[in-house]
Coordinates of C-alpha atoms in Angstrom, one line a residue:
Chain A
M1 CA -26.8 11.5 52.2
K2 CA -26.4 7.9 53.1
T3 CA -29.4 6.6 51.5
G4 CA -28.4 8.5 48.1
L5 CA -24.8 7.0 48.2
T6 CA -26.1 3.5 48.9
T7 CA -28.7 3.4 46.3
S8 CA -26.5 5.0 43.8
V9 CA -23.9 2.3 44.6
V10 CA -26.3 -0.4 44.5
L11 CA -28.1 1.0 41.1
H12 CA -24.4 1.2 39.7
A13 CA -23.4 -2.2 40.4
A14 CA -26.5 -3.6 39.0
M15 CA -25.7 -1.6 35.6
L16 CA -22.4 -2.9 35.6
G17 CA -23.3 -6.5 36.4
F18 CA -25.9 -6.2 33.6
G19 CA -23.4 -4.8 31.0
L20 CA -20.9 -7.1 31.8
F21 CA -23.4 -10.2 30.6
T22 CA -25.4 -8.3 28.1
L23 CA -22.9 -6.0 26.4
S24 CA -20.2 -8.6 26.0
A25 CA -18.4 -8.7 22.7
P26 CA -20.6 -7.5 20.1
S27 CA -21.5 -10.1 17.3
A28 CA -19.7 -10.0 14.3
L29 CA -20.5 -7.9 11.6
E30 CA -22.0 -9.7 8.7
V31 CA -21.0 -8.6 5.4
A32 CA -23.0 -9.7 2.3
D33 CA -20.7 -11.1 -0.5
V34 CA -20.5 -8.5 -2.8
E35 CA -19.5 -9.3 -6.6
A36 CA -16.4 -7.5 -7.1
F37 CA -17.0 -5.3 -10.6
P38 CA -14.0 -5.2 -12.8
V39 CA -13.6 -1.9 -14.5
D40 CA -10.9 -1.2 -17.1
I41 CA -9.7 2.2 -17.6
V42 CA -8.6 2.4 -21.0
P43 CA -6.8 5.2 -22.4
V44 CA -7.9 6.3 -25.9
E45 CA -4.2 6.0 -27.2
S46 CA -4.0 2.3 -26.7
I47 CA -6.9 2.1 -29.4
T48 CA -6.1 4.8 -31.7
Q49 CA -2.3 4.4 -31.8
I50 CA -0.8 1.0 -32.4
Q51 CA 2.1 0.5 -29.5
K52 CA 5.1 -1.6 -29.9
G53 CA 4.2 -5.0 -28.7
D54 CA 3.8 -8.5 -30.0
K55 CA 1.0 -9.3 -32.7
K56 CA 0.0 -12.7 -31.0
A57 CA 0.1 -11.6 -27.5
P58 CA -3.1 -10.7 -25.4
A59 CA -3.8 -7.2 -24.9
N60 CA -1.9 -5.9 -21.9
E61 CA -2.3 -2.8 -19.7
K62 CA 1.4 -1.7 -20.6
P63 CA 2.4 -2.4 -24.4
A64 CA 5.4 -4.1 -24.2
P65 CA 7.4 -6.3 -27.2
K66 CA 8.2 -9.9 -26.8
P67 CA 10.6 -10.3 -23.8
T68 CA 14.4 -11.0 -25.1
S69 CA 16.6 -13.4 -23.5
R70 CA 19.9 -11.6 -23.5
P71 CA 20.5 -9.7 -20.6
D72 CA 23.3 -7.3 -21.9
I73 CA 22.1 -4.0 -22.6
V74 CA 23.1 -2.3 -25.7
P75 CA 22.9 1.4 -25.4
D76 CA 21.0 3.4 -27.9
A77 CA 19.3 0.7 -29.3
Q78 CA 15.9 1.3 -31.2
N79 CA 14.8 -2.0 -32.4
V80 CA 13.9 -4.9 -29.9
G81 CA 15.6 -8.2 -30.3
D82 CA 18.1 -10.5 -29.3
N83 CA 20.9 -9.2 -31.4
K84 CA 24.4 -8.0 -30.5
I85 CA 24.3 -4.9 -33.1
D86 CA 21.0 -3.0 -33.2
S87 CA 19.5 -3.4 -36.8
D88 CA 16.0 -2.9 -38.2
K89 CA 15.6 -5.9 -40.1
P90 CA 13.1 -8.4 -39.1
A91 CA 14.6 -11.4 -37.1
T92 CA 15.0 -14.3 -39.0
P93 CA 12.7 -16.9 -37.9
E94 CA 14.4 -19.5 -35.7
P95 CA 12.2 -22.7 -36.0
T96 CA 13.6 -23.8 -39.5
Q97 CA 16.8 -23.5 -38.4
K98 CA 16.4 -25.8 -35.3
E99 CA 15.1 -28.6 -37.6
V100 CA 18.0 -28.0 -39.6
D101 CA 20.2 -28.7 -36.4
V102 CA 18.3 -31.8 -35.5
A103 CA 18.9 -33.3 -38.5
A104 CA 22.3 -31.7 -39.7
A105 CA 24.0 -32.5 -36.1
P106 CA 25.9 -35.5 -37.5
P107 CA 26.9 -34.1 -41.0
P108 CA 29.4 -31.6 -40.2
S109 CA 31.4 -34.0 -38.2
P110 CA 32.2 -35.9 -41.3
K111 CA 33.1 -32.9 -43.5
P112 CA 36.0 -31.6 -41.5
E113 CA 37.1 -34.9 -40.5
P114 CA 38.5 -35.6 -44.0
K115 CA 40.6 -32.6 -44.3
P116 CA 43.4 -33.6 -42.1
A117 CA 42.9 -37.2 -43.4
E118 CA 43.4 -36.0 -47.1
K119 CA 46.8 -34.5 -46.7
P120 CA 48.4 -37.6 -46.6
K121 CA 46.5 -39.4 -49.2
P122 CA 46.2 -37.1 -52.3
E123 CA 45.8 -39.6 -54.9
P124 CA 42.5 -41.3 -53.8
A125 CA 41.2 -37.8 -53.7
K126 CA 42.1 -36.9 -57.4
Q127 CA 40.4 -40.3 -58.5
A128 CA 37.4 -39.1 -57.2
E129 CA 37.4 -36.0 -58.9
P130 CA 35.7 -36.9 -62.1
K131 CA 32.9 -38.7 -59.8
P132 CA 31.1 -35.6 -58.3
T133 CA 29.3 -34.9 -61.6
P134 CA 27.6 -38.3 -62.0
V135 CA 27.3 -38.4 -58.2
P136 CA 26.1 -42.0 -57.6
A137 CA 25.5 -41.8 -53.8
T138 CA 26.1 -45.4 -53.1
E139 CA 29.6 -45.4 -54.5
V140 CA 31.0 -42.0 -52.8
T141 CA 29.2 -42.8 -49.5
P142 CA 31.4 -45.8 -49.0
E143 CA 34.7 -43.8 -49.1
P144 CA 34.1 -41.5 -46.2
Q145 CA 32.3 -44.1 -44.0
P146 CA 35.6 -46.2 -43.4
K147 CA 37.4 -42.7 -42.7
Q148 CA 34.6 -41.8 -40.1
D149 CA 35.5 -45.1 -38.4
V150 CA 39.3 -44.6 -38.8
K151 CA 39.2 -41.3 -37.2
P152 CA 36.6 -40.5 -34.6
D153 CA 35.8 -37.9 -32.2
P154 CA 38.8 -36.1 -30.9
V155 CA 39.4 -34.3 -34.0
A156 CA 35.7 -33.7 -35.0
E157 CA 35.1 -32.5 -31.6
T158 CA 38.3 -29.9 -32.0
I159 CA 36.8 -28.6 -34.9
V160 CA 33.2 -28.7 -33.9
N161 CA 34.3 -26.5 -31.3
D162 CA 36.6 -24.1 -33.2
Q163 CA 34.7 -21.1 -34.1
A164 CA 34.7 -19.4 -37.8
E165 CA 37.4 -17.5 -36.5
A166 CA 39.8 -20.5 -35.9
E167 CA 39.0 -21.6 -39.3
A168 CA 39.8 -18.5 -40.9
V169 CA 43.1 -18.7 -39.4
K170 CA 43.7 -22.0 -40.8
L171 CA 42.8 -20.9 -44.3
P172 CA 46.2 -19.3 -45.5
E173 CA 47.8 -22.6 -44.7
N174 CA 45.6 -24.9 -46.6
A175 CA 45.0 -22.4 -49.6
P176 CA 48.1 -23.2 -51.7
A177 CA 47.6 -27.2 -51.0
P178 CA 46.0 -28.6 -53.9
E179 CA 45.3 -31.8 -52.6
A180 CA 42.6 -30.3 -50.4
K181 CA 40.5 -29.9 -53.7
P182 CA 39.1 -33.4 -54.4
K183 CA 37.6 -33.8 -50.8
P184 CA 35.2 -31.1 -50.6
P185 CA 33.4 -32.7 -53.4
Q186 CA 33.1 -35.9 -51.9
A187 CA 32.0 -34.3 -48.7
Q188 CA 29.1 -32.6 -50.7
T189 CA 28.5 -35.7 -52.4
A190 CA 28.2 -37.2 -49.1
K191 CA 25.7 -34.9 -48.0
T192 CA 23.4 -34.8 -50.9
P193 CA 22.1 -38.2 -50.4
D194 CA 21.7 -37.5 -46.6
R195 CA 19.2 -35.1 -46.7
K196 CA 18.0 -33.0 -49.6
Q197 CA 16.0 -30.5 -47.5
D198 CA 18.7 -29.0 -45.8
D199 CA 19.5 -25.1 -46.8
K200 CA 22.9 -25.4 -46.7
Q201 CA 22.8 -27.9 -49.6
A202 CA 21.7 -24.7 -51.7
Q203 CA 24.9 -22.9 -50.7
E204 CA 27.1 -25.5 -51.4
A205 CA 25.3 -26.3 -54.9
A206 CA 26.0 -22.6 -55.7
S207 CA 29.7 -22.8 -54.8
K208 CA 29.8 -26.2 -57.0
P209 CA 30.0 -24.2 -60.0
K210 CA 32.5 -21.7 -58.7
S211 CA 34.8 -24.5 -57.7
E212 CA 34.8 -25.7 -61.4
E213 CA 35.4 -22.7 -62.7
K214 CA 38.5 -21.7 -60.4
E215 CA 40.3 -23.6 -57.8
F216 CA 38.2 -24.7 -55.2
N217 CA 39.0 -24.7 -51.8
A218 CA 37.1 -26.2 -49.1
D219 CA 37.9 -24.2 -46.2
E220 CA 36.9 -21.2 -48.2
V221 CA 33.4 -22.7 -48.1
A222 CA 33.5 -23.7 -44.7
A223 CA 34.5 -19.8 -44.0
L224 CA 32.0 -18.8 -46.2
L225 CA 29.2 -20.7 -44.6
N226 CA 27.7 -18.7 -41.8
K227 CA 27.9 -20.5 -38.7
Q228 CA 26.4 -18.0 -36.5
K229 CA 22.6 -17.9 -36.0
P230 CA 20.7 -16.5 -38.7
S231 CA 20.1 -13.0 -36.7
G232 CA 18.2 -10.1 -37.6
G233 CA 16.4 -7.4 -35.4
G234 CA 17.4 -5.2 -33.2
A235 CA 19.5 -5.2 -29.8
K236 CA 17.1 -3.3 -27.3
R237 CA 16.1 -5.6 -24.6
S238 CA 12.5 -6.0 -23.0
T239 CA 11.7 -7.7 -19.9
E240 CA 8.2 -7.0 -19.8
Q241 CA 5.5 -9.4 -20.6
A242 CA 4.8 -9.1 -24.5
S243 CA 1.6 -7.7 -24.9
L244 CA -0.7 -7.1 -28.2
G245 CA 0.9 -4.5 -30.7
G246 CA 2.6 -3.8 -33.8
K247 CA 6.1 -4.0 -34.7
K248 CA 7.0 -0.5 -34.5
D249 CA 5.1 2.5 -32.4
T250 CA 2.9 4.0 -35.5
G251 CA 1.8 6.7 -33.6
G252 CA 2.9 6.3 -30.0
N253 CA 4.2 9.8 -30.0
K254 CA 1.3 11.7 -31.7
L255 CA -0.9 13.5 -29.0
S256 CA -3.9 11.9 -28.1
Q257 CA -7.1 13.4 -28.6
S258 CA -7.6 14.0 -25.0
E259 CA -4.0 15.6 -24.8
M260 CA -4.8 17.5 -27.6
D261 CA -8.2 18.8 -26.1
A262 CA -6.4 19.6 -22.8
L263 CA -3.9 22.0 -24.8
R264 CA -6.6 23.5 -26.7
G265 CA -8.6 24.2 -23.2
Q266 CA -5.6 25.6 -21.7
I267 CA -5.2 28.2 -24.8
Q268 CA -8.9 29.0 -24.8
R269 CA -8.9 30.0 -21.5
C270 CA -6.4 32.7 -21.9
W271 CA -7.8 33.9 -24.9
N272 CA -10.0 37.0 -24.9
V273 CA -11.9 37.2 -28.2
P274 CA -11.6 40.5 -29.4
A275 CA -14.9 42.6 -29.1
G276 CA -16.5 42.8 -32.7
A277 CA -15.0 39.4 -33.5
M278 CA -18.2 37.3 -32.8
D279 CA -19.8 37.5 -36.2
G280 CA -16.6 37.5 -37.9
G281 CA -16.3 34.0 -39.2
A282 CA -13.6 35.7 -41.4
L283 CA -11.1 36.3 -38.6
K284 CA -9.4 33.0 -38.2
V285 CA -6.0 33.0 -37.2
S286 CA -3.3 30.4 -37.1
V287 CA -0.5 30.7 -34.8
Q288 CA 2.6 28.7 -35.1
F289 CA 5.1 28.4 -32.0
K290 CA 7.9 26.2 -31.0
L291 CA 7.8 24.9 -27.7
S292 CA 10.8 23.6 -25.2
Q293 CA 11.1 20.3 -23.5
T294 CA 9.8 22.3 -20.2
G295 CA 6.7 23.6 -22.3
E296 CA 8.2 27.2 -22.6
I297 CA 7.3 28.8 -25.6
E298 CA 10.6 29.3 -27.7
G299 CA 10.9 32.3 -29.8
R300 CA 8.1 34.5 -31.0
P301 CA 4.7 32.8 -31.9
E302 CA 4.0 33.5 -35.7
I303 CA 0.9 34.2 -37.2
I304 CA 1.2 32.1 -40.2
S305 CA -2.4 32.9 -41.6
G306 CA -5.4 35.3 -41.2
G307 CA -4.6 38.3 -39.4
G308 CA -4.2 41.9 -40.8
A309 CA -2.3 45.0 -41.2
A310 CA -4.8 47.1 -39.2
G311 CA -8.1 47.2 -37.5
I312 CA -10.2 44.0 -36.3
E313 CA -8.1 41.3 -38.2
R314 CA -4.9 42.9 -36.6
A315 CA -6.7 42.8 -33.0
A316 CA -7.6 39.2 -33.5
A317 CA -4.2 38.2 -34.6
E318 CA -2.5 39.9 -31.4
S319 CA -5.0 38.4 -29.1
A320 CA -4.3 35.0 -30.5
R321 CA -0.8 35.8 -30.0
R322 CA -1.4 36.7 -26.7
A323 CA -3.4 33.9 -25.8
V324 CA -0.6 31.5 -26.6
L325 CA 2.0 33.4 -24.7
Q326 CA -0.2 33.8 -21.9
C327 CA -0.8 30.2 -20.8
A328 CA 2.8 29.7 -21.4
P329 CA 4.1 26.7 -19.4
Y330 CA 2.2 23.9 -21.3
N331 CA 1.9 20.7 -19.5
L332 CA 2.2 18.1 -22.2
P333 CA 3.9 14.6 -22.3
A334 CA 7.4 14.7 -22.3
D335 CA 7.9 11.5 -24.0
K336 CA 6.0 12.8 -27.0
Y337 CA 8.1 16.0 -27.5
E338 CA 8.6 15.3 -31.0
A339 CA 4.8 15.6 -31.3
W340 CA 4.6 19.1 -30.0
A341 CA 7.7 20.7 -30.4
D342 CA 6.2 22.7 -33.2
V343 CA 2.5 23.5 -32.6
I344 CA -0.1 25.4 -35.0
V345 CA -2.9 26.6 -33.4
N346 CA -6.0 27.7 -35.2
F347 CA -8.4 30.5 -33.5
D348 CA -11.6 30.7 -34.7
P349 CA -13.9 33.2 -33.0
S350 CA -16.9 32.2 -34.4
E351 CA -16.6 28.6 -32.8
M352 CA -16.5 30.7 -29.2
F353 CA -20.0 31.7 -29.5
Chain B
M1 CA -18.1 -15.2 3.7
E2 CA -19.8 -15.7 7.0
N3 CA -18.0 -13.7 9.3
L4 CA -15.3 -10.8 9.1
P5 CA -12.2 -12.5 10.4
L6 CA -11.9 -9.1 12.5
A7 CA -14.1 -10.6 15.1
Q8 CA -11.6 -13.7 15.5
T9 CA -8.3 -12.2 15.2
G10 CA -8.9 -9.0 17.1
A11 CA -8.9 -9.1 20.8
E12 CA -12.0 -9.4 22.9
L13 CA -14.4 -6.7 22.8
S14 CA -16.3 -7.2 25.9
I15 CA -16.8 -4.4 27.9
W16 CA -14.7 -5.7 30.6
A17 CA -11.8 -6.9 28.3
L18 CA -11.7 -3.4 26.8
F19 CA -11.4 -1.7 30.4
W20 CA -8.5 -4.2 31.1
Q21 CA -6.7 -3.9 27.8
A22 CA -6.7 0.2 28.5
G23 CA -3.6 1.7 29.4
W24 CA -3.3 3.0 33.2
V25 CA -4.1 7.0 32.3
V26 CA -7.3 5.5 30.4
K27 CA -7.9 3.3 33.3
L28 CA -7.9 6.2 35.8
V29 CA -9.8 8.3 33.9
M30 CA -12.5 5.3 33.5
L31 CA -12.3 4.9 37.2
G32 CA -12.5 8.5 38.2
L33 CA -15.5 9.1 35.9
L34 CA -17.3 5.6 37.2
G35 CA -16.9 7.4 40.8
A36 CA -18.2 10.6 39.7
S37 CA -21.2 8.7 38.3
V38 CA -21.9 7.0 41.7
W39 CA -21.3 10.5 43.5
T40 CA -23.9 12.2 40.9
W41 CA -26.5 9.7 41.5
A42 CA -26.0 9.5 45.2
I43 CA -26.6 13.6 45.1
I44 CA -29.6 13.1 42.9
V45 CA -31.1 10.7 45.0
D46 CA -30.4 12.6 48.2
K47 CA -31.8 15.9 46.7
L48 CA -34.7 14.3 45.3
V49 CA -35.9 12.8 48.6
A50 CA -34.8 16.0 50.8
Y51 CA -36.8 18.3 48.3
N52 CA -39.7 15.9 48.6
R53 CA -39.4 16.3 52.3
M54 CA -38.9 20.0 52.3
R55 CA -42.3 20.3 50.3
A56 CA -44.0 17.9 52.8
A57 CA -42.9 20.2 55.7
L58 CA -43.6 23.3 54.1
N59 CA -47.2 22.2 53.3
R60 CA -47.5 21.2 56.9
F61 CA -46.3 24.3 58.1
E62 CA -48.3 26.4 56.0
Q63 CA -51.6 24.2 57.1
I64 CA -50.4 24.8 61.0
F65 CA -49.6 28.4 60.5
W66 CA -53.0 29.4 58.7
S67 CA -55.2 27.4 61.1
G68 CA -55.6 30.3 63.2
Q69 CA -53.5 28.8 66.2
S70 CA -51.8 31.3 68.3
L71 CA -48.4 32.3 67.2
E72 CA -46.8 32.1 70.7
E73 CA -48.1 28.5 70.9
L74 CA -46.7 27.8 67.8
Y75 CA -43.4 29.1 68.6
R76 CA -43.4 27.2 72.1
N77 CA -44.0 23.9 70.2
L78 CA -41.3 24.5 67.4
S79 CA -38.7 26.3 69.5
D80 CA -37.4 23.1 71.4
R81 CA -37.3 21.1 68.1
K82 CA -35.0 21.1 65.3
T83 CA -36.6 23.1 62.5
T84 CA -36.4 23.4 58.6
G85 CA -37.7 25.6 56.2
M86 CA -40.4 27.9 56.6
S87 CA -40.5 26.7 60.7
A88 CA -36.9 27.9 60.8
I89 CA -37.7 31.2 59.4
F90 CA -40.8 31.3 61.9
V91 CA -38.5 30.5 64.9
S92 CA -35.9 32.8 64.2
A93 CA -38.4 35.9 63.4
M94 CA -40.2 34.9 66.8
R95 CA -37.1 34.6 68.7
E96 CA -36.0 38.2 67.4
W97 CA -39.4 39.4 68.3
K98 CA -39.6 37.9 71.9
K99 CA -35.9 39.1 72.8
S100 CA -36.6 42.7 71.7
F101 CA -40.0 43.3 72.3
E102 CA -40.6 41.5 75.8
K103 CA -37.4 43.6 77.1
G104 CA -39.3 46.7 76.0
A105 CA -37.7 47.9 72.5
K106 CA -37.6 51.6 72.0
S107 CA -37.7 52.0 68.3
P108 CA -40.2 49.8 66.6
L109 CA -38.6 50.7 63.6
A110 CA -35.3 49.1 64.5
L111 CA -37.1 46.1 65.5
Q112 CA -38.8 45.6 62.2
T113 CA -35.3 45.5 60.6
R114 CA -33.8 43.0 63.0
I115 CA -36.5 40.8 62.6
D116 CA -36.4 41.0 58.8
K117 CA -32.6 40.6 59.1
A118 CA -33.0 37.5 61.0
M119 CA -35.5 36.2 58.5
D120 CA -33.4 36.8 55.6
L121 CA -30.5 34.9 57.5
A122 CA -32.4 32.0 58.2
L123 CA -33.7 31.7 54.7
T124 CA -30.0 31.9 53.3
R125 CA -29.1 29.0 55.7
E126 CA -32.2 27.1 54.3
M127 CA -31.3 27.7 50.7
E128 CA -27.7 26.9 51.3
R129 CA -28.6 23.6 52.7
L130 CA -31.2 23.0 49.7
E131 CA -28.8 23.7 47.0
G132 CA -25.7 22.5 48.5
R133 CA -23.6 19.9 46.1
L134 CA -25.8 20.9 43.3
G135 CA -22.6 22.8 41.9
F136 CA -20.9 19.3 42.0
L137 CA -23.6 18.1 39.4
A138 CA -23.0 21.2 37.0
T139 CA -19.4 20.4 37.4
I140 CA -19.8 16.7 36.4
G141 CA -22.1 17.8 33.8
S142 CA -19.8 20.2 32.0
A143 CA -16.5 18.5 32.8
A144 CA -17.0 14.7 32.4
P145 CA -17.3 14.6 28.7
F146 CA -14.0 16.3 28.5
I147 CA -12.5 13.9 31.0
G148 CA -13.6 11.2 28.9
L149 CA -12.6 13.0 25.7
F150 CA -8.9 13.1 27.5
G151 CA -9.3 9.4 28.2
T152 CA -10.1 8.6 24.4
V153 CA -7.3 10.9 23.2
V154 CA -4.6 9.2 25.3
G155 CA -5.8 5.7 24.7
I156 CA -6.2 6.3 20.7
M157 CA -2.7 7.8 21.2
T158 CA -1.4 4.7 22.6
S159 CA -3.0 2.7 20.1
F160 CA -1.5 4.8 17.2
Q161 CA 2.0 4.0 18.7
A162 CA 0.8 0.3 18.8
I163 CA 0.1 0.5 15.1
A164 CA 3.5 2.1 14.5
G165 CA 5.0 -0.9 16.4
S166 CA 3.3 -3.5 14.9
K167 CA 3.8 -1.7 11.3
S168 CA 0.4 -2.9 10.3
T169 CA -3.0 -1.0 9.5
N170 CA -5.0 -3.9 9.5
L171 CA -8.5 -3.0 10.7
A172 CA -8.1 -6.0 13.6
V173 CA -5.2 -4.2 14.9
V174 CA -6.7 -1.0 15.2
A175 CA -10.0 -1.3 16.0
P176 CA -9.8 -2.9 19.7
G177 CA -7.4 0.1 20.7
I178 CA -9.7 2.7 19.5
A179 CA -12.8 0.7 21.1
E180 CA -11.3 1.0 24.6
A181 CA -10.2 4.5 24.0
L182 CA -14.0 5.3 23.0
L183 CA -15.0 3.4 25.9
A184 CA -13.8 6.4 28.3
T185 CA -15.9 8.7 26.2
A186 CA -18.9 6.7 26.6
I187 CA -18.5 6.8 30.4
G188 CA -17.8 10.4 30.4
L189 CA -21.4 10.7 28.8
L190 CA -23.0 8.3 31.0
A191 CA -22.1 10.4 33.8
A192 CA -22.4 13.9 32.4
I193 CA -25.8 13.5 31.2
P194 CA -27.7 12.5 34.0
A195 CA -25.9 14.7 36.0
V196 CA -27.0 17.9 33.6
I197 CA -30.4 16.8 33.5
A198 CA -30.7 16.3 37.7
Y199 CA -28.9 19.7 38.0
N200 CA -31.7 21.5 35.5
K201 CA -34.5 19.8 37.3
L202 CA -33.1 20.2 40.9
S203 CA -32.0 23.6 40.7
S204 CA -35.7 25.0 39.5
D205 CA -37.0 22.8 42.2
A206 CA -34.9 24.5 44.6
G207 CA -35.9 27.9 43.2
K208 CA -39.7 27.0 43.4
I209 CA -39.1 26.3 47.1
A210 CA -37.3 29.3 47.8
V211 CA -39.6 31.3 46.4
R212 CA -42.3 29.7 48.4
M213 CA -40.3 30.5 51.6
E214 CA -39.6 34.0 50.5
G215 CA -42.9 34.5 50.1
F216 CA -43.8 33.4 53.6
A217 CA -40.9 35.5 55.1
D218 CA -42.6 38.7 53.5
E219 CA -45.9 37.8 54.9
F220 CA -44.9 36.8 58.2
S221 CA -42.8 40.0 58.2
A222 CA -46.0 41.9 57.2
I223 CA -47.9 40.3 60.2
L224 CA -45.3 41.2 63.0
S225 CA -45.1 44.7 61.3
R226 CA -49.1 44.9 62.1
Q227 CA -48.4 43.5 65.8
I228 CA -45.7 46.0 66.4
D229 CA -47.7 49.0 65.4
E230 CA -50.6 47.7 67.5
K231 CA -48.3 47.3 70.4
V232 CA -46.6 50.6 70.0
A233 CA -50.0 52.0 69.8
Q234 CA -51.3 50.3 72.8
R235 CA -48.4 51.5 74.6
A236 CA -49.1 55.2 74.0

């Protein structure tokens, strides 16, 4: 036994020693650099149906309109936009407005300034009245210029800061005063030479004849002017990145081809084609039924075409109705419920064989 | 990518490092299996040597026995020596023969039975010596894989607990623990495979030797039976 034990121990020691040196850390597994193969899985709906989105944005996985900047959420809003109130009118483009803002930033300040200035000095204003029609820009402009210098910022600032509401409050006070009339023409004439491209000019031009016809009130004009941002569009907020799409979902809630196929297949499985109906191309049956949101059938499926009073036609109609009832809980996308709330299924035995 | 980061970030994977990283249960299992392996090989070496010697001894004895030498002389030569195998059977039978016959046994039939019994006893003793410890090989052969598996399961359990602790399923975290756990199974198999092979070979060898010895015992019993008959006839 001793010899056996000693040889065994020696052998094991040798093996272990050998293993320690040769079986040390295995060499790292080398993996060939394989190019990743990008695969896109595109649902059919994204091609066949236009989703809400942005026309200029690149196609994204998830359809989404342009992101909106306002954080507050308007409940039940349908149309995407930055508006406070949900409206389906398209948003007025902002870029033109920006140009106006840059150019028009100084002019609004001179306009309000004269108003307080007028009240003490009614006479020069009346003298100015006849002038507006000829409108020599050079003559009129010098008048407001000194006034601007005399009464600078503080008033202008307060008025600029005032919102349309504040002006509306002022209206009644100024309305009776006749002295206020002359000023607006001056202000208008002052503007016209400044920039002829202004949008507001057109509005003011429109208001001119009116002022000639009846008593003209500058504050009224100011009140009529829409100082709010020109706005349209909806109030639904979007935070997703914009992706390619239309303004509206055109067919977003139509069942896609694959979903329709699924429904068809489900019903087909439950359908026992009546014996003897194989050759009968005339035994087509249309069944109409209503579905609840859970996919259950509501009411009784109606046979709206095909079927007959007796015989094989009646059997075919009944088998179709049975098939619809048997498959009852239909699993359809809940967000397209409108599309499948009312379903008409055509049963054609000749297509089964 | 020349190397996977696994080899760098993971713990060292040499056998020695794997052993030291293992938990104490797994270490115990590994050490136990290593001991079993050592003992298995000790038995294998011992038995191989013993069987070779036994075969050589059988050959030598058969040669002497059938050489025509007188049995009395052979018995005198062997009786004072330590005997193994066939010689042990021969000596035990001759001793019984001498004790009974020289004192003048009355019944030859009873003498025959006694001699057979004595030879059977000697044969059993010899076989016991030959086959001793072979059972250990069988046990190791069947149990070592399970013991190794036990070590692996425990090791993997602890490594999964470590994964839960580190909250990462990164392969670099998982792999060393599983590797060290699998080492236990490897050692178990390393011990079990030679044990099974050796057990099968050694037990068949032992069976062959036993057949040879039984054959000799029967032959010798026949010779003695003839002798008894002759002696009884002479007396009558």
